[in-house]
Coordinates of C-alpha atoms in Angstrom, one line a residue:
M978 CA 28.8 3.9 24.6
D979 CA 25.2 2.9 23.5
T980 CA 23.8 5.8 21.4
T981 CA 20.3 4.2 20.9
E982 CA 17.2 3.7 22.9
R983 CA 14.5 1.0 22.4
V984 CA 10.8 1.1 22.9
S985 CA 8.7 -1.8 24.2
A986 CA 7.8 -4.6 21.8
R987 CA 4.2 -4.2 23.1
R988 CA 4.1 -0.6 21.8
V989 CA 5.4 -1.5 18.4
L990 CA 2.8 -4.4 18.1
G991 CA 0.1 -2.1 19.4
L992 CA 0.7 0.1 16.4
A993 CA 1.5 -2.6 13.8
V994 CA -1.3 -5.1 14.4
P995 CA -4.2 -2.7 13.9
A996 CA -2.4 -1.1 11.0
L997 CA -2.2 -4.6 9.4
G998 CA -6.0 -4.9 9.9
V999 CA -6.5 -1.7 8.0
L1000 CA -4.2 -2.8 5.2
A1001 CA -5.8 -6.2 4.9
A1002 CA -9.5 -5.0 5.1
E1003 CA -9.6 -3.7 1.4
P1004 CA -8.2 -6.9 -0.1
L1005 CA -10.5 -9.0 1.9
Y1006 CA -13.5 -6.9 0.9
V1007 CA -12.5 -7.3 -2.7
L1008 CA -12.5 -11.0 -2.3
V1009 CA -16.1 -10.9 -1.0
D1010 CA -17.1 -8.5 -3.9
T1011 CA -15.5 -10.8 -6.4
A1012 CA -17.3 -13.9 -5.0
V1013 CA -20.6 -12.1 -5.1
V1014 CA -20.2 -10.8 -8.6
G1015 CA -18.7 -14.1 -9.8
H1016 CA -22.2 -15.6 -9.4
L1017 CA -23.5 -13.3 -12.0
G1018 CA -21.4 -14.8 -14.6
A1019 CA -18.2 -14.3 -16.6
L1020 CA -19.1 -10.9 -18.2
P1021 CA -19.9 -9.1 -15.0
L1022 CA -16.8 -10.6 -13.3
A1023 CA -14.6 -9.5 -16.1
G1024 CA -16.1 -5.9 -16.0
L1025 CA -15.4 -5.8 -12.2
A1026 CA -11.9 -7.0 -12.7
L1027 CA -11.1 -4.4 -15.4
G1028 CA -12.9 -1.5 -13.6
G1029 CA -11.1 -2.5 -10.4
V1030 CA -7.7 -2.4 -12.1
I1031 CA -8.3 1.1 -13.3
L1032 CA -9.6 2.4 -10.0
T1033 CA -6.8 0.7 -8.1
Q1034 CA -4.1 2.3 -10.2
V1035 CA -5.5 5.7 -9.4
S1036 CA -5.7 5.2 -5.7
T1037 CA -2.3 3.5 -5.5
Q1038 CA -0.6 6.6 -6.9
L1039 CA -2.3 8.8 -4.2
T1040 CA -1.2 6.9 -1.1
F1041 CA 1.0 9.9 -0.1
L1042 CA -2.2 11.2 1.6
S1043 CA -1.6 8.4 4.1
Y1044 CA 2.2 8.0 4.3
G1045 CA 3.1 11.7 3.7
T1046 CA 0.6 12.9 6.3
T1047 CA 1.9 10.4 8.8
A1048 CA 5.4 11.7 8.4
R1049 CA 4.5 15.3 9.0
T1050 CA 2.0 14.6 11.8
A1051 CA 4.3 12.3 13.8
R1052 CA 6.9 15.0 14.1
L1053 CA 4.4 17.5 15.5
H1054 CA 3.0 14.9 17.8
G1055 CA 6.4 14.0 19.1
A1056 CA 7.0 17.7 19.8
G1057 CA 3.9 17.8 22.0
R1058 CA 2.0 19.9 19.5
R1059 CA -1.1 17.7 19.0
A1060 CA -3.4 20.5 17.9
E1061 CA -0.9 21.3 15.0
A1062 CA -0.5 17.6 14.3
V1063 CA -4.3 17.2 13.8
A1064 CA -4.3 20.4 11.7
E1065 CA -2.1 18.6 9.3
G1066 CA -4.9 16.1 9.0
V1067 CA -7.3 18.8 8.3
Q1068 CA -5.1 20.1 5.4
A1069 CA -4.6 16.5 4.1
T1070 CA -8.4 16.1 4.1
W1071 CA -9.0 19.2 2.1
L1072 CA -6.3 18.1 -0.3
G1073 CA -7.9 14.7 -0.6
L1074 CA -11.3 16.2 -1.3
A1075 CA -9.8 18.5 -4.0
V1076 CA -7.8 15.8 -5.7
G1077 CA -10.7 13.3 -5.3
L1078 CA -13.1 15.7 -7.1
G1079 CA -10.5 16.0 -9.9
V1080 CA -10.2 12.2 -10.1
L1081 CA -14.0 12.0 -10.3
V1082 CA -14.4 14.4 -13.1
L1083 CA -11.4 13.1 -15.1
G1084 CA -12.5 9.5 -14.4
E1085 CA -16.0 10.1 -15.7
L1086 CA -14.6 11.6 -18.8
L1087 CA -12.0 9.0 -19.5
A1088 CA -13.7 5.8 -18.2
A1089 CA -14.8 4.7 -21.7
P1090 CA -11.6 5.4 -23.4
L1091 CA -9.5 3.8 -20.7
A1092 CA -11.7 0.6 -20.6
G1093 CA -11.7 0.5 -24.4
A1094 CA -7.9 0.8 -24.5
L1095 CA -7.5 -2.1 -22.1
A1096 CA -10.3 -4.4 -23.4
G1097 CA -11.4 -3.2 -26.8
S1098 CA -14.9 -1.9 -27.4
G1099 CA -16.8 -5.0 -26.5
A1100 CA -19.1 -6.1 -23.8
V1101 CA -16.3 -6.3 -21.2
A1102 CA -15.4 -2.7 -21.6
A1103 CA -19.0 -1.7 -21.4
A1104 CA -19.5 -3.6 -18.2
A1105 CA -16.4 -2.1 -16.7
V1106 CA -17.5 1.5 -17.6
S1107 CA -20.9 0.9 -16.0
W1108 CA -19.3 -0.2 -12.7
L1109 CA -16.6 2.5 -12.9
R1110 CA -18.9 5.4 -13.4
I1111 CA -20.7 4.6 -10.1
S1112 CA -17.6 3.6 -8.1
L1113 CA -15.9 6.8 -9.0
L1114 CA -18.4 8.7 -6.9
G1115 CA -16.5 7.4 -3.9
A1116 CA -13.1 8.7 -5.1
P1117 CA -13.1 11.8 -2.9
L1118 CA -14.3 9.7 0.1
V1119 CA -11.4 7.2 -0.4
L1120 CA -8.9 10.0 -0.3
V1121 CA -10.5 11.5 2.8
A1122 CA -10.1 8.1 4.5
M1123 CA -6.5 8.0 3.4
A1124 CA -5.9 11.4 5.0
G1125 CA -7.6 10.3 8.1
N1126 CA -5.5 7.1 8.3
G1127 CA -2.4 9.3 7.9
W1128 CA -3.0 11.8 10.7
M1129 CA -4.2 9.2 13.1
R1130 CA -1.1 7.0 12.5
G1131 CA 0.9 10.1 13.2
V1132 CA -0.6 10.7 16.6
Q1133 CA -0.1 6.9 17.3
D1134 CA -3.7 5.9 17.0
T1135 CA -4.1 2.9 14.7
V1136 CA -7.1 1.3 16.5
R1137 CA -9.8 3.9 15.5
P1138 CA -8.8 3.7 11.8
L1139 CA -9.3 -0.1 12.0
R1140 CA -12.7 0.4 13.5
Y1141 CA -13.7 2.9 10.9
V1142 CA -12.5 0.8 8.0
L1143 CA -14.2 -2.3 9.4
A1144 CA -17.4 -0.5 9.9
G1145 CA -17.5 0.7 6.3
N1146 CA -16.4 -2.6 4.7
G1147 CA -18.5 -4.8 7.0
L1148 CA -21.7 -2.9 6.2
S1149 CA -20.8 -3.0 2.5
A1150 CA -20.0 -6.7 2.6
A1151 CA -23.5 -7.3 4.1
L1152 CA -25.2 -5.0 1.6
N1153 CA -23.4 -6.3 -1.5
P1154 CA -25.5 -9.5 -2.0
V1155 CA -28.7 -7.7 -1.1
L1156 CA -28.1 -5.1 -3.8
V1157 CA -26.7 -7.4 -6.4
F1158 CA -29.2 -10.3 -6.1
G1159 CA -32.0 -9.1 -3.7
L1160 CA -32.7 -5.8 -5.6
H1161 CA -31.5 -7.3 -8.9
W1162 CA -29.1 -4.4 -9.5
G1163 CA -26.4 -6.7 -10.8
L1164 CA -22.9 -5.2 -11.2
A1165 CA -24.2 -1.8 -10.4
G1166 CA -25.2 -3.1 -7.0
S1167 CA -21.6 -4.0 -6.4
A1168 CA -20.5 -0.4 -7.3
V1169 CA -23.1 1.1 -5.0
A1170 CA -21.9 -1.2 -2.1
N1171 CA -18.4 0.1 -2.7
V1172 CA -19.5 3.7 -2.4
V1173 CA -21.5 2.9 0.8
A1174 CA -18.3 1.5 2.4
Q1175 CA -16.3 4.6 1.4
T1176 CA -19.1 7.0 2.6
V1177 CA -19.3 5.3 6.1
A1178 CA -15.5 5.3 6.6
A1179 CA -15.0 8.8 5.4
G1180 CA -17.9 10.1 7.6
L1181 CA -16.2 8.5 10.6
F1182 CA -12.9 10.0 9.9
L1183 CA -14.5 13.5 9.3
R1184 CA -16.3 13.1 12.7
A1185 CA -13.0 12.3 14.3
L1186 CA -11.6 15.6 13.0
L1187 CA -14.5 17.6 14.2
V1188 CA -14.3 16.3 17.8
E1189 CA -10.7 17.5 17.9
R1190 CA -11.9 21.1 17.8
V1191 CA -9.1 22.4 15.6
P1192 CA -9.5 25.1 12.9
L1193 CA -11.1 23.6 9.8
R1194 CA -10.2 26.3 7.2
P1195 CA -7.9 25.3 4.3
V1196 CA -4.3 26.5 4.5
P1197 CA -2.8 26.6 1.0
A1198 CA 0.8 26.8 2.2
S1199 CA 0.4 23.6 4.3
M1200 CA -1.2 21.8 1.4
R1201 CA 1.7 22.8 -0.9
A1202 CA 4.1 21.4 1.6
Q1203 CA 2.2 18.1 1.6
L1204 CA 2.2 18.1 -2.2
G1205 CA 6.0 18.5 -2.2
L1206 CA 6.3 15.3 -0.2
G1207 CA 3.6 13.7 -2.2
R1208 CA 5.4 14.3 -5.5
D1209 CA 8.4 12.1 -4.4
L1210 CA 6.0 9.4 -3.1
V1211 CA 4.0 9.4 -6.3
L1212 CA 7.2 9.1 -8.5
R1213 CA 8.3 6.2 -6.2
S1214 CA 5.0 4.5 -6.7
L1215 CA 5.1 4.9 -10.5
G1216 CA 8.5 3.2 -10.4
F1217 CA 6.9 0.2 -8.6
Q1218 CA 4.0 0.1 -11.1
A1219 CA 6.3 0.2 -14.1
C1220 CA 8.2 -2.8 -12.7
F1221 CA 5.2 -5.0 -11.9
V1222 CA 3.2 -4.1 -15.0
S1223 CA 6.3 -4.9 -17.1
A1224 CA 6.7 -8.2 -15.2
A1225 CA 3.1 -9.3 -15.9
S1226 CA 3.5 -8.3 -19.6
V1227 CA 6.6 -10.3 -20.1
A1228 CA 5.1 -13.3 -18.2
A1229 CA 2.0 -13.1 -20.5
R1230 CA 4.3 -13.2 -23.5
T1231 CA 6.2 -16.2 -22.2
S1232 CA 3.3 -18.7 -21.9
T1233 CA -0.1 -19.0 -20.4
D1234 CA 1.3 -21.4 -17.8
A1235 CA 4.0 -18.8 -16.9
V1236 CA 1.6 -15.9 -16.5
A1237 CA -0.7 -18.0 -14.3
A1238 CA 2.2 -19.2 -12.1
H1239 CA 3.4 -15.6 -11.9
Q1240 CA 0.0 -14.4 -10.8
V1241 CA -0.2 -17.0 -8.0
V1242 CA 3.2 -16.3 -6.5
L1243 CA 2.8 -12.5 -6.9
Q1244 CA -0.5 -12.5 -5.1
L1245 CA 1.2 -14.3 -2.2
W1246 CA 4.1 -11.8 -2.3
S1247 CA 1.6 -8.9 -2.2
F1248 CA -0.2 -10.4 0.8
L1249 CA 3.0 -10.8 2.8
A1250 CA 4.0 -7.3 1.8
L1251 CA 1.0 -6.1 3.8
V1252 CA 2.1 -8.1 6.8
L1253 CA 5.6 -6.6 6.7
D1254 CA 4.3 -3.1 5.8
S1255 CA 2.4 -3.0 9.1
L1256 CA 5.8 -2.9 10.9
A1257 CA 6.8 -0.1 8.6
I1258 CA 3.8 1.9 9.6
A1259 CA 4.7 1.4 13.3
A1260 CA 8.3 2.6 12.5
Q1261 CA 7.1 5.6 10.6
S1262 CA 5.0 6.8 13.5
L1263 CA 7.5 6.1 16.3
V1264 CA 10.5 7.5 14.4
G1265 CA 8.7 10.7 13.3
A1266 CA 7.6 11.2 16.9
A1267 CA 11.1 10.7 18.2
L1268 CA 12.7 13.1 15.7
G1269 CA 9.9 15.7 16.3
G1270 CA 10.6 15.4 20.1
G1271 CA 14.3 16.0 19.5
D1272 CA 15.2 12.5 20.6
E1273 CA 17.8 11.1 18.1
R1274 CA 18.8 8.3 20.3
R1275 CA 15.3 6.9 20.4
A1276 CA 14.8 7.4 16.6
R1277 CA 18.0 5.4 16.0
G1278 CA 17.0 2.8 18.5
V1279 CA 13.5 2.3 17.0
A1280 CA 15.1 2.1 13.5
W1281 CA 17.3 -0.8 14.3
Q1282 CA 14.8 -2.4 16.7
V1283 CA 12.0 -2.5 14.1
T1284 CA 14.6 -3.7 11.5
G1285 CA 15.4 -6.6 13.7
Y1286 CA 11.6 -7.4 14.0
G1287 CA 11.3 -7.2 10.2
L1288 CA 14.2 -9.5 9.7
G1289 CA 12.9 -12.0 12.2
L1290 CA 9.4 -12.0 10.7
G1291 CA 10.8 -12.3 7.1
V1292 CA 13.0 -15.3 8.2
G1293 CA 9.8 -16.9 9.8
L1294 CA 7.7 -16.3 6.7
G1295 CA 10.5 -17.7 4.5
V1296 CA 10.7 -20.9 6.5
L1297 CA 6.9 -21.2 6.6
F1298 CA 6.5 -20.9 2.9
A1299 CA 9.4 -23.1 2.1
A1300 CA 7.7 -25.8 4.1
L1301 CA 4.5 -25.2 2.1
A1302 CA 6.1 -25.3 -1.3
R1303 CA 4.6 -28.6 -2.4
L1304 CA 1.2 -28.1 -0.7
L1305 CA 0.1 -24.5 -1.0
P1306 CA 0.3 -24.0 -4.8
R1307 CA -2.3 -26.8 -5.2
A1308 CA -4.8 -24.6 -3.3
F1309 CA -4.6 -22.2 -6.1
T1310 CA -4.5 -24.5 -9.2
T1311 CA -4.5 -28.2 -10.1
D1312 CA -3.2 -27.5 -13.7
A1313 CA 0.0 -29.5 -14.2
G1314 CA 1.6 -26.9 -16.4
V1315 CA 1.1 -24.1 -14.0
L1316 CA 2.3 -26.2 -11.1
A1317 CA 5.4 -27.0 -13.1
E1318 CA 6.2 -23.3 -13.6
I1319 CA 5.5 -22.2 -10.0
P1320 CA 8.8 -23.4 -8.5
H1321 CA 10.7 -21.1 -11.0
A1322 CA 9.3 -18.1 -8.9
W1323 CA 8.5 -19.8 -5.7
W1324 CA 12.1 -20.2 -4.3
F1325 CA 12.9 -16.5 -5.1
F1326 CA 9.7 -15.6 -3.2
V1327 CA 10.8 -17.6 -0.2
A1328 CA 14.4 -16.4 -0.2
L1329 CA 13.5 -12.8 -0.5
Q1330 CA 11.2 -12.6 2.6
P1331 CA 14.0 -11.8 5.0
V1332 CA 15.3 -9.1 2.6
A1333 CA 11.8 -7.7 2.3
G1334 CA 11.4 -7.6 6.1
V1335 CA 14.5 -5.4 6.4
V1336 CA 13.7 -3.2 3.4
F1337 CA 10.1 -2.5 4.3
A1338 CA 11.0 -1.8 7.9
L1339 CA 13.7 0.7 6.8
D1340 CA 11.3 2.2 4.3
G1341 CA 9.1 3.0 7.3
V1342 CA 11.9 4.5 9.2
L1343 CA 13.0 6.8 6.4
L1344 CA 9.4 7.8 5.5
G1345 CA 8.9 8.6 9.2
A1346 CA 11.9 10.8 9.0
G1347 CA 10.5 12.6 5.9
D1348 CA 13.3 11.3 3.8
A1349 CA 11.0 10.7 0.8
A1350 CA 13.3 12.2 -1.8
F1351 CA 16.0 9.6 -1.0
L1352 CA 13.5 6.8 -1.2
R1353 CA 12.3 8.1 -4.5
T1354 CA 15.8 8.1 -6.0
A1355 CA 16.7 4.8 -4.5
T1356 CA 13.6 3.1 -5.8
L1357 CA 13.8 4.5 -9.3
T1358 CA 17.5 3.6 -9.5
A1359 CA 16.9 0.0 -8.3
A1360 CA 14.1 -0.2 -10.8
G1361 CA 16.1 1.2 -13.7
C1362 CA 19.3 -0.7 -13.0
G1363 CA 17.9 -4.0 -11.6
F1364 CA 14.3 -5.0 -12.2
L1365 CA 13.4 -3.5 -15.6
P1366 CA 16.6 -4.5 -17.5
L1367 CA 16.3 -8.1 -16.4
I1368 CA 12.6 -8.3 -17.1
W1369 CA 13.0 -7.2 -20.7
A1370 CA 16.1 -9.4 -21.1
S1371 CA 13.9 -12.3 -20.0
L1372 CA 11.6 -11.6 -22.9
A1373 CA 14.5 -11.2 -25.4
F1374 CA 16.4 -14.3 -24.3
G1375 CA 13.5 -16.5 -23.2
W1376 CA 14.4 -16.7 -19.6
G1377 CA 10.8 -16.8 -18.4
L1378 CA 9.9 -16.7 -14.8
L1379 CA 13.5 -17.3 -13.8
G1380 CA 14.6 -14.0 -15.4
I1381 CA 11.6 -12.1 -14.1
W1382 CA 12.1 -13.1 -10.5
T1383 CA 15.8 -12.6 -10.8
G1384 CA 14.9 -9.1 -11.7
L1385 CA 12.8 -8.7 -8.6
A1386 CA 15.6 -10.1 -6.5
A1387 CA 18.0 -7.6 -8.0
F1388 CA 15.5 -4.8 -7.3
M1389 CA 15.1 -5.8 -3.6
L1390 CA 18.8 -6.3 -3.1
L1391 CA 19.7 -2.8 -4.5
R1392 CA 17.0 -1.3 -2.3
L1393 CA 18.5 -3.2 0.7
V1394 CA 21.9 -1.8 0.1
A1395 CA 20.4 1.7 -0.3
V1396 CA 18.2 1.8 2.7
V1397 CA 20.8 0.1 5.1
G1398 CA 23.5 2.5 3.9
R1399 CA 21.2 5.5 4.4
T1400 CA 20.1 4.4 7.8
R1401 CA 23.7 3.7 9.0
S1402 CA 24.8 7.2 7.7
G1403 CA 22.4 9.0 10.1
H1404 CA 21.7 11.7 7.5
W1405 CA 17.9 11.0 7.8
A1406 CA 17.8 11.8 11.5
V1407 CA 17.0 15.5 11.2
L1408 CA 15.5 16.8 14.4
G1409 CA 12.6 19.2 14.8
A1410 CA 8.9 19.3 14.5
V1411 CA 8.9 20.1 10.8
R1412 CA 11.4 18.9 8.3

């Protein structure tokens, strides 16, 4: 007897496509910002790059405000308790403001030491600090927007977040060259434009909360519950960061050509991860709602349905990029040495797309179920047993990009075994409005 229930493909895509727009908006804005600042010269561009790396590392560790909030909100929404679902968004917003203010204060204190540690005490570090001190003013606003994305995804509204993010980033992209060149603010103009984008987006998310007419007072118990889920997601994120920073470090120690080739393929990997992650967001929202509504059949059906979509999309992307193997790398570089190194990573990148499609989809399923502790353990185990040993063995034995990307393959395959096994077990399918 069939024990699963599907949803329409239109409904999945209706959640996934706008979510992809939100995920892609920030990287696209960064490209615009980089292009504008690049015309100021090498020093401001280097300062932007270094400051951006520091700020990105901070925000990356705090994505639980989006993903954790979605998991909790979706269950309440599925149980027909919309007001309580939105109230989770209120508490996530208070939490984002509190954490963001802490990031702002610590960031202002540590901006110079961090930049100096990464780039020394020269002009590049000074430029990074000048950009970072202004950009940090937007840290609480970034986290408010993350919280807003989280609760809106949970109530299955991914269209409004797209509008809000595009409004902020679109205004900022138009303002950026005016501030940088028109008002001659230089690199500081780039930072101000960033804060403008964050202010507009955060303001729109706050307005969306106000019109819901739910209580706005902080509830410490609810925030503590969100932090418990956030702890597991932060540890999981730190595992990812340890792997990819180590990979970049080993590639840099291999050769200039190797690190350049690694950067090209890794950026393509990161971009396609956004595409696949949009399906995970749809899965998270739909699975959480089904479990919150007490419908285990639908939760299981959505899990395997979205996994099938992820596999199909991953196969399609793999075929596409296999066909582009000779052409696309030349859009990034004409250096013969770099082009010679790229195939060592390229075919791993191609072959892993179907695996990534399944893994990211099931990550979304388990996140929607609130199974963050399992995902934390699975990710850290895969990193410790697969990716990291092979990365550092690559340095010791001179395996280069072949060793690094073998490590990534081992990492993904171990995660695949873990999430497929967990999903098949059914232990994640805990019913109820709150897990």
